[in-house]
Tab-separated table of C-alpha atoms and ligand atoms in Angstrom:
chain	number	residue	atom	x	y	z
A	1	MET	CA	-32.186	1.850	8.005
A	2	SER	CA	-30.446	-1.103	6.151
A	3	GLY	CA	-26.488	-1.073	6.121
A	4	HIS	CA	-23.191	-1.106	8.305
A	5	ARG	CA	-22.088	1.497	11.003
A	6	ILE	CA	-18.855	2.435	10.063
A	7	ALA	CA	-15.291	3.952	11.652
A	8	VAL	CA	-13.189	5.436	9.424
A	9	VAL	CA	-9.962	6.223	11.436
A	10	GLY	CA	-7.190	8.402	9.681
A	11	ALA	CA	-9.985	10.253	7.830
A	12	THR	CA	-8.387	13.370	7.257
A	13	GLY	CA	-5.074	11.834	5.932
A	14	ALA	CA	-4.129	11.091	2.193
A	15	VAL	CA	-5.485	7.330	2.096
A	16	GLY	CA	-8.071	7.907	4.630
A	17	GLN	CA	-9.497	10.453	2.375
A	18	ILE	CA	-9.965	8.117	-0.615
A	19	MET	CA	-10.848	5.827	1.778
A	20	LEU	CA	-13.866	7.663	2.086
A	21	ARG	CA	-14.256	8.529	-1.796
A	22	THR	CA	-14.072	4.282	-2.023
A	23	LEU	CA	-16.453	3.551	0.000
A	24	ALA	CA	-19.405	5.841	-1.259
A	25	ARG	CA	-17.804	5.316	-4.889
A	26	ARG	CA	-17.992	1.369	-4.461
A	27	ASP	CA	-21.720	1.666	-2.904
A	28	PHE	CA	-20.806	0.207	0.213
A	29	PRO	CA	-23.723	-0.529	2.329
A	30	ALA	CA	-23.017	1.939	4.956
A	31	ALA	CA	-25.999	3.159	7.117
A	32	GLU	CA	-23.676	5.812	8.610
A	33	ILE	CA	-20.037	6.358	8.338
A	34	VAL	CA	-18.161	7.952	11.547
A	35	PRO	CA	-15.018	9.925	10.756
A	36	PHE	CA	-12.176	10.122	13.297
A	37	ALA	CA	-8.585	12.387	13.341
A	38	SER	CA	-6.558	13.218	15.652
A	39	ALA	CA	-7.656	15.834	18.622
A	40	ARG	CA	-5.395	18.631	15.705
A	41	SER	CA	-8.409	17.909	13.585
A	42	ALA	CA	-11.142	17.002	16.193
A	43	GLY	CA	-14.326	19.403	15.821
A	44	ARG	CA	-13.856	20.169	11.881
A	45	GLU	CA	-16.667	19.869	9.385
A	46	LEU	CA	-15.555	17.177	6.662
A	47	ASP	CA	-17.511	18.275	4.174
A	48	GLY	CA	-20.250	15.171	3.870
A	49	TYR	CA	-19.876	13.531	7.138
A	50	GLY	CA	-20.172	15.651	9.898
A	51	THR	CA	-17.686	16.380	12.525
A	52	ILE	CA	-14.374	14.874	13.102
A	53	GLN	CA	-14.388	12.853	16.190
A	54	PRO	CA	-11.143	12.294	18.169
A	55	LEU	CA	-10.343	8.658	19.319
A	56	SER	CA	-12.066	8.626	22.966
A	57	GLU	CA	-13.134	5.194	25.129
A	58	GLU	CA	-16.451	6.073	24.890
A	59	ARG	CA	-16.662	6.819	20.939
A	60	VAL	CA	-15.719	3.864	20.069
A	61	ALA	CA	-18.188	1.219	20.390
A	62	GLY	CA	-21.209	0.024	18.872
A	63	PHE	CA	-19.533	0.304	14.937
A	64	ASP	CA	-19.574	-2.755	12.212
A	65	LEU	CA	-16.629	-2.187	10.990
A	66	ALA	CA	-13.178	0.266	11.261
A	67	LEU	CA	-11.200	1.457	8.902
A	68	PHE	CA	-8.105	2.436	9.957
A	69	SER	CA	-5.173	4.725	8.521
A	70	ALA	CA	-3.913	6.851	10.681
A	71	GLY	CA	-0.352	5.128	11.331
A	72	GLY	CA	0.888	2.517	13.519
A	73	SER	CA	0.695	3.740	17.000
A	74	THR	CA	-2.802	4.730	16.648
A	75	SER	CA	-3.806	1.182	15.212
A	76	LYS	CA	-1.849	-0.564	18.334
A	77	ALA	CA	-3.665	1.533	20.896
A	78	TRP	CA	-6.828	1.506	19.176
A	79	ALA	CA	-7.846	-1.434	16.802
A	80	GLU	CA	-8.429	-3.488	19.737
A	81	ARG	CA	-10.751	-1.515	21.808
A	82	PHE	CA	-12.915	-1.403	18.484
A	83	VAL	CA	-13.413	-4.939	18.662
A	84	ALA	CA	-14.561	-5.171	21.929
A	85	GLY	CA	-16.545	-2.627	21.094
A	86	GLY	CA	-18.236	-5.007	18.326
A	87	ALA	CA	-16.243	-3.993	15.132
A	88	VAL	CA	-14.344	-6.342	12.598
A	89	VAL	CA	-11.233	-3.705	12.197
A	90	VAL	CA	-9.357	-3.192	8.868
A	91	ASP	CA	-5.807	-2.213	9.563
A	92	ASN	CA	-3.639	-0.160	6.707
A	93	SER	CA	-0.784	0.254	9.322
A	94	SER	CA	2.097	-2.333	9.609
A	95	ALA	CA	0.762	-2.459	13.313
A	96	TRP	CA	-0.820	-6.446	12.770
A	97	ARG	CA	0.661	-7.290	9.775
A	98	MET	CA	3.358	-9.647	10.729
A	99	ASP	CA	0.555	-11.179	13.748
A	100	PRO	CA	0.186	-14.713	13.639
A	101	ASP	CA	-3.656	-14.522	14.231
A	102	VAL	CA	-4.002	-11.453	11.916
A	103	PRO	CA	-4.197	-12.409	8.161
A	104	LEU	CA	-2.376	-10.255	5.884
A	105	VAL	CA	-4.791	-10.156	2.972
A	106	VAL	CA	-4.976	-8.371	-1.093
A	107	SER	CA	-8.666	-9.859	-2.204
A	108	GLU	CA	-7.271	-10.682	-5.151
A	109	VAL	CA	-4.603	-13.411	-3.778
A	110	ASN	CA	-5.691	-14.537	-1.077
A	111	PRO	CA	-9.181	-13.054	-0.208
A	112	GLU	CA	-9.584	-17.143	2.237
A	113	ALA	CA	-7.345	-15.881	4.629
A	114	VAL	CA	-9.813	-13.511	5.705
A	115	ASP	CA	-11.274	-16.094	7.579
A	116	GLY	CA	-8.414	-16.425	9.879
A	117	ALA	CA	-9.135	-13.069	11.855
A	118	ARG	CA	-8.773	-14.175	15.084
A	119	LYS	CA	-8.413	-11.109	16.715
A	120	GLY	CA	-11.090	-9.220	14.305
A	121	ILE	CA	-8.140	-7.587	12.803
A	122	VAL	CA	-8.036	-7.704	8.925
A	123	ALA	CA	-4.217	-5.719	8.052
A	124	ASN	CA	-3.786	-4.516	4.779
A	125	PRO	CA	-0.395	-4.662	3.261
A	126	ASN	CA	2.433	-1.801	3.210
A	127	CYS	CA	1.941	-0.302	-0.427
A	128	THR	CA	5.201	-1.370	-2.093
A	129	THR	CA	4.039	-4.850	-1.457
A	130	MET	CA	0.452	-4.394	-2.328
A	131	VAL	CA	1.562	-3.342	-5.710
A	132	VAL	CA	4.000	-6.109	-6.319
A	133	MET	CA	1.959	-8.338	-5.313
A	134	LEU	CA	-1.381	-9.052	-8.476
A	135	PRO	CA	1.277	-9.552	-11.144
A	136	VAL	CA	3.503	-11.822	-8.663
A	137	LYS	CA	0.688	-13.815	-7.413
A	138	ALA	CA	-0.278	-14.333	-11.398
A	139	LEU	CA	3.204	-15.681	-12.438
A	140	HIS	CA	3.893	-17.912	-8.814
A	141	ASP	CA	0.361	-19.936	-10.371
A	142	ALA	CA	1.875	-20.554	-13.309
A	143	PHE	CA	5.503	-21.044	-12.892
A	144	GLY	CA	6.289	-21.986	-9.206
A	145	LEU	CA	7.933	-18.294	-7.886
A	146	ARG	CA	11.337	-18.924	-5.731
A	147	ALA	CA	12.756	-15.623	-5.395
A	148	MET	CA	12.726	-11.624	-6.248
A	149	VAL	CA	14.683	-9.211	-6.578
A	150	ALA	CA	12.778	-6.050	-6.243
A	151	THR	CA	13.619	-2.319	-6.540
A	152	SER	CA	10.873	0.003	-5.665
A	153	TYR	CA	10.536	4.161	-7.768
A	154	GLN	CA	8.335	4.930	-4.637
A	155	ALA	CA	6.470	8.443	-4.550
A	156	ALA	CA	6.191	11.298	-2.663
A	157	GLY	CA	2.670	10.124	-1.304
A	158	GLY	CA	4.124	7.031	0.345
A	159	ALA	CA	4.541	9.201	3.763
A	160	GLY	CA	1.370	11.110	3.351
A	161	GLN	CA	-0.082	14.056	2.825
A	162	LYS	CA	3.150	15.777	4.481
A	163	GLY	CA	5.282	13.747	2.291
A	164	ILE	CA	2.749	14.988	-0.798
A	165	ASP	CA	3.075	18.570	0.345
A	166	GLU	CA	6.902	18.382	1.335
A	167	LEU	CA	7.455	17.892	-2.295
A	168	ALA	CA	5.311	20.572	-3.627
A	169	ALA	CA	6.791	23.186	-1.474
A	170	GLN	CA	10.631	21.969	-3.279
A	171	VAL	CA	9.321	21.869	-6.931
A	172	PRO	CA	8.950	25.760	-7.118
A	173	VAL	CA	11.742	26.880	-5.252
A	174	LEU	CA	15.043	24.645	-6.930
A	175	GLY	CA	12.449	24.449	-10.843
A	176	ALA	CA	13.471	28.371	-10.329
A	177	ASP	CA	17.092	27.858	-10.120
A	178	VAL	CA	18.153	25.666	-13.180
A	179	GLU	CA	21.550	26.891	-12.986
A	180	ALA	CA	22.171	25.527	-8.959
A	181	LEU	CA	20.612	21.912	-10.397
A	182	VAL	CA	22.742	21.478	-13.615
A	183	GLY	CA	26.207	23.086	-12.099
A	184	ASP	CA	25.623	22.938	-7.770
A	185	GLY	CA	23.539	20.407	-6.374
A	186	GLU	CA	24.872	20.919	-3.511
A	187	ARG	CA	23.423	24.102	-3.150
A	188	ALA	CA	20.459	23.071	-4.668
A	189	ALA	CA	19.667	21.130	-2.409
A	190	ARG	CA	20.571	22.855	0.680
A	191	LYS	CA	17.854	26.184	-0.602
A	192	VAL	CA	15.169	23.759	0.954
A	193	THR	CA	14.879	21.684	3.688
A	194	ALA	CA	14.148	18.011	3.979
A	195	SER	CA	11.861	16.738	7.092
A	196	VAL	CA	9.290	14.039	5.883
A	197	HIS	CA	11.813	12.518	2.954
A	198	ALA	CA	15.437	11.668	3.991
A	199	ASN	CA	17.138	14.083	1.340
A	200	THR	CA	16.228	16.537	-0.787
A	201	LEU	CA	13.554	14.888	-2.870
A	202	ALA	CA	12.728	17.761	-5.902
A	203	PHE	CA	14.628	16.815	-8.938
A	204	ASN	CA	16.368	13.815	-6.609
A	205	VAL	CA	16.333	9.723	-6.082
A	206	VAL	CA	16.207	8.988	-2.471
A	207	PRO	CA	17.607	6.436	-1.971
A	208	LYS	CA	16.889	5.147	1.843
A	209	LEU	CA	13.094	4.678	2.401
A	210	GLY	CA	12.624	4.514	6.078
A	211	THR	CA	14.703	3.213	9.210
A	212	LEU	CA	17.835	1.204	8.716
A	213	GLY	CA	18.340	-1.687	10.562
A	214	ASP	CA	21.768	-3.753	11.874
A	215	ASN	CA	21.271	-5.665	8.414
A	216	GLY	CA	21.867	-2.753	5.992
A	217	TYR	CA	18.208	-2.460	5.120
A	218	THR	CA	15.355	-0.095	5.719
A	219	ASP	CA	11.885	-1.108	7.591
A	220	GLU	CA	10.305	-0.468	4.739
A	221	GLU	CA	12.731	-2.814	2.632
A	222	MET	CA	12.073	-5.667	5.048
A	223	LYS	CA	8.299	-5.258	5.151
A	224	LEU	CA	8.657	-6.545	0.757
A	225	GLN	CA	10.256	-9.737	1.942
A	226	ASN	CA	8.390	-10.235	4.853
A	227	GLU	CA	4.637	-8.967	4.033
A	228	SER	CA	5.060	-10.805	0.870
A	229	ARG	CA	6.339	-14.238	2.492
A	230	LYS	CA	3.260	-14.430	4.439
A	231	ILE	CA	0.571	-13.496	1.318
A	232	LEU	CA	1.949	-16.015	-0.645
A	233	GLY	CA	2.257	-18.482	1.837
A	234	LEU	CA	6.329	-19.253	0.835
A	235	PRO	CA	8.036	-18.649	3.867
A	236	GLU	CA	11.527	-19.702	2.149
A	237	LEU	CA	10.920	-17.336	-0.340
A	238	ARG	CA	14.314	-14.994	-1.385
A	239	VAL	CA	14.087	-11.758	-1.457
A	240	SER	CA	16.383	-8.731	-2.377
A	241	PRO	CA	14.859	-5.355	-2.000
A	242	THR	CA	15.758	-1.829	-2.578
A	243	CYS	CA	12.950	0.676	-1.446
A	244	VAL	CA	14.367	4.123	-3.751
A	245	ARG	CA	11.843	7.571	-3.507
A	246	VAL	CA	11.459	9.203	-5.823
A	247	PRO	CA	9.687	13.026	-6.877
A	248	VAL	CA	6.222	11.757	-8.268
A	249	MET	CA	3.379	12.967	-6.201
A	250	VAL	CA	1.369	9.454	-5.683
A	251	GLY	CA	2.315	6.033	-7.905
A	252	HIS	CA	4.856	3.549	-6.600
A	253	ALA	CA	6.645	1.499	-9.276
A	254	ILE	CA	9.298	-1.518	-9.047
A	255	GLU	CA	11.262	-3.431	-11.335
A	256	VAL	CA	11.078	-6.999	-10.445
A	257	ARG	CA	13.200	-9.686	-11.163
A	258	ALA	CA	11.767	-13.278	-10.312
A	259	THR	CA	12.655	-15.973	-10.316
A	260	PHE	CA	10.311	-19.365	-10.686
A	261	ALA	CA	10.475	-22.978	-10.347
A	262	ARG	CA	10.621	-24.075	-14.090
A	263	ASP	CA	11.507	-21.833	-17.347
A	264	VAL	CA	9.749	-19.275	-18.185
A	265	ASP	CA	7.864	-18.918	-21.504
A	266	LEU	CA	6.678	-15.404	-22.097
A	267	ASP	CA	3.309	-16.271	-24.001
A	268	GLU	CA	2.488	-17.974	-20.907
A	269	ALA	CA	3.942	-15.171	-18.953
A	270	LEU	CA	1.451	-13.102	-20.692
A	271	THR	CA	-1.591	-15.053	-20.804
A	272	ALA	CA	-1.429	-15.444	-17.156
A	273	LEU	CA	-0.768	-11.531	-15.912
A	274	ARG	CA	-3.538	-10.394	-18.802
A	275	ALA	CA	-6.052	-13.378	-17.182
A	276	PHE	CA	-5.208	-11.882	-13.431
A	277	PRO	CA	-8.061	-9.715	-11.766
A	278	ASN	CA	-7.535	-5.699	-12.109
A	279	LEU	CA	-4.306	-5.823	-13.779
A	280	VAL	CA	-3.257	-4.109	-16.883
A	281	VAL	CA	-0.666	-5.405	-19.585
A	282	GLN	CA	0.741	-2.420	-21.004
A	283	GLU	CA	4.000	-1.789	-22.727
A	284	ALA	CA	5.866	0.429	-20.189
A	285	PRO	CA	3.396	1.984	-17.524
A	286	THR	CA	3.856	5.412	-16.082
A	287	PRO	CA	2.783	6.025	-11.860
A	288	LEU	CA	1.520	9.601	-13.732
A	289	GLU	CA	-0.718	7.736	-15.761
A	290	ALA	CA	-1.487	5.504	-12.670
A	291	ALA	CA	-2.387	7.640	-10.534
A	292	GLY	CA	-6.015	7.883	-9.771
A	293	ARG	CA	-6.881	4.538	-10.661
A	294	ASP	CA	-8.147	1.531	-9.477
A	295	GLU	CA	-5.925	-1.146	-11.381
A	296	THR	CA	-2.187	-2.261	-11.386
A	297	PHE	CA	-0.412	-2.472	-14.845
A	298	VAL	CA	2.732	-4.617	-15.672
A	299	GLY	CA	5.477	-4.071	-18.186
A	300	ARG	CA	8.720	-4.058	-19.970
A	301	VAL	CA	8.372	-7.913	-19.705
A	302	ARG	CA	11.336	-9.580	-20.572
A	303	ARG	CA	12.676	-12.720	-19.977
A	304	ASP	CA	15.780	-12.546	-18.119
A	305	LEU	CA	19.035	-12.412	-20.753
A	306	ALA	CA	21.567	-15.316	-18.898
A	307	ASP	CA	18.555	-17.081	-16.647
A	308	PRO	CA	15.515	-18.801	-18.228
A	309	LYS	CA	13.538	-19.561	-15.067
A	310	SER	CA	14.112	-15.312	-14.676
A	311	LEU	CA	11.481	-12.844	-15.889
A	312	ASN	CA	12.108	-9.009	-15.501
A	313	PHE	CA	8.900	-6.827	-15.959
A	314	PHE	CA	7.913	-3.167	-14.416
A	315	VAL	CA	5.097	-3.009	-12.545
A	316	VAL	CA	3.350	0.451	-11.545
A	317	GLY	CA	-0.186	0.989	-8.812
A	318	ASP	CA	-1.059	4.241	-7.315
A	319	ASN	CA	0.026	3.441	-4.248
A	320	LEU	CA	-2.755	5.474	-1.974
A	321	LEU	CA	-5.420	3.961	-3.779
A	322	ASN	CA	-4.234	0.641	-5.954
A	323	GLY	CA	-1.835	0.230	-3.014
A	324	ALA	CA	-3.843	0.957	0.342
A	325	ALA	CA	-7.342	2.630	0.361
A	326	LEU	CA	-9.417	0.429	-2.305
A	327	ASN	CA	-7.941	-3.043	-0.991
A	328	THR	CA	-8.810	-1.981	2.291
A	329	VAL	CA	-12.469	-1.552	0.680
A	330	GLN	CA	-12.174	-4.594	-0.414
A	331	LEU	CA	-11.196	-6.249	2.543
A	332	ALA	CA	-14.022	-4.901	3.998
A	333	GLU	CA	-16.506	-5.872	1.704
A	334	LEU	CA	-14.831	-9.729	2.118
A	335	ALA	CA	-15.361	-9.419	5.351
A	336	VAL	CA	-19.064	-8.907	5.367
A	337	ASP	CA	-19.762	-11.397	2.496
A	338	ARG	CA	-17.768	-13.957	4.357
A	339	GLY	CA	-19.954	-13.258	7.485
A	340	LEU	CA	-17.306	-12.022	9.937
A	341	VAL	CA	-19.154	-8.771	10.426
A	342	GLY	CA	-21.804	-8.591	13.082
A	343	ALA	CA	-20.197	-11.979	14.472
A	344	ARG	CA	-18.273	-10.889	17.252
A	345	VAL	CA	-21.148	-8.280	18.617
B	1	A2P	P1	-4.848	14.798	11.784
B	1	A2P	O1	-5.331	15.613	9.819
B	1	A2P	O2	-5.743	15.173	12.629
B	1	A2P	O3	-3.408	14.655	12.068
B	1	A2P	P2	-1.242	11.103	6.447
B	1	A2P	O4	-0.752	9.561	6.327
B	1	A2P	O5	-2.174	11.596	5.579
B	1	A2P	O6	-0.614	11.859	7.211
B	1	A2P	O7	-2.730	11.060	7.464
B	1	A2P	C1	-2.540	10.175	8.721
B	1	A2P	C2	-3.981	10.274	9.251
B	1	A2P	O8	-3.671	9.917	10.397
B	1	A2P	C3	-4.911	11.931	9.762
B	1	A2P	O9	-6.151	11.662	9.361
B	1	A2P	C4	-4.545	12.273	10.996
B	1	A2P	O10	-5.822	13.323	11.537
B	1	A2P	C5	-4.791	11.087	11.733
B	1	A2P	N1	-3.614	10.736	12.722
B	1	A2P	C6	-2.305	10.749	13.051
B	1	A2P	N2	-2.059	10.868	14.860
B	1	A2P	C7	-3.059	10.411	15.449
B	1	A2P	C8	-3.903	10.369	16.130
B	1	A2P	N3	-2.928	10.168	17.169
B	1	A2P	N4	-5.046	9.834	16.414
B	1	A2P	C9	-5.947	9.666	15.554
B	1	A2P	N5	-6.023	9.989	14.169
B	1	A2P	C10	-4.231	10.482	14.198
């Protein structure tokens, strides 16, 4: 049988499920796809993919590729073991992104960086960084990026299936008590429990996403700075990030004020955005309409009112697909095309 032997680690998860669909939809040359998940799911049948496997020393050998989306600690513990067994790993967690021997790659932005996978691991960025990168790169090439203020409106699905489930459970409870939502929000918020998101998310907006650091920024916010710098090759890039959870199931949105080395011409900016691959310019894109779509959508493109070197825009992408699974599969395709897969055996 021709094609590659592929492990999908986290195959039952929100991103893992979409990875499987994306591999199939893009006709990835797979001889065999083996689904891995936690011991909780092991032994269960996954429709079309056979029995879900637990991670164990004897099961991880002999793969050409391993696509990971099972959280940072699973990637830390198991990615190198898959590599030792012959695989190239494409990792969707934060475990390896800032390792100097691991390239952090967006396939439309810095594909050549894949060649620097000295550990046999290629990292996929955080879903918010990923959604921002396409328009930012298009504009950087045109005007020279110096700084960005980025404020996100992030979907529940960014916290995985459990994030979606928590919001879905809260909506009917609070939706049935409009009186409390209008007149006594404190009481409304306490009608449900929040364990995945930092506060009640239904009919609310939660301006704390991730773990707060000593500098007052969350780890999610720091990813936006550090990953943008690495992907764009701009170690001095000034980033002011704010990450906010909103009651959307799938689809991250980010309002960006980007500042450049030279004055921004609006027509030139729109031309650069329209010409960029997988990027669609719309008047006012929304996350709901981006859910299930491959493309990144950008709109509300405006010159700054005060600073001729700054541009404001609103960018939207499906965080599970556009922000995670699609790029992971595209990175696997790049690894094959650029001769990495099979080279390590
Ligand atoms: P499981 O479904 O058995 O818990 P999500 O991001 O949607 O929460 O999904 C996380 C994915 O990572 C799931 O497929 C989950 O499997 C998997 N996972 C979580 N912990 C582990 C682990 N320790 N080993 C392997 N897979 C794991």
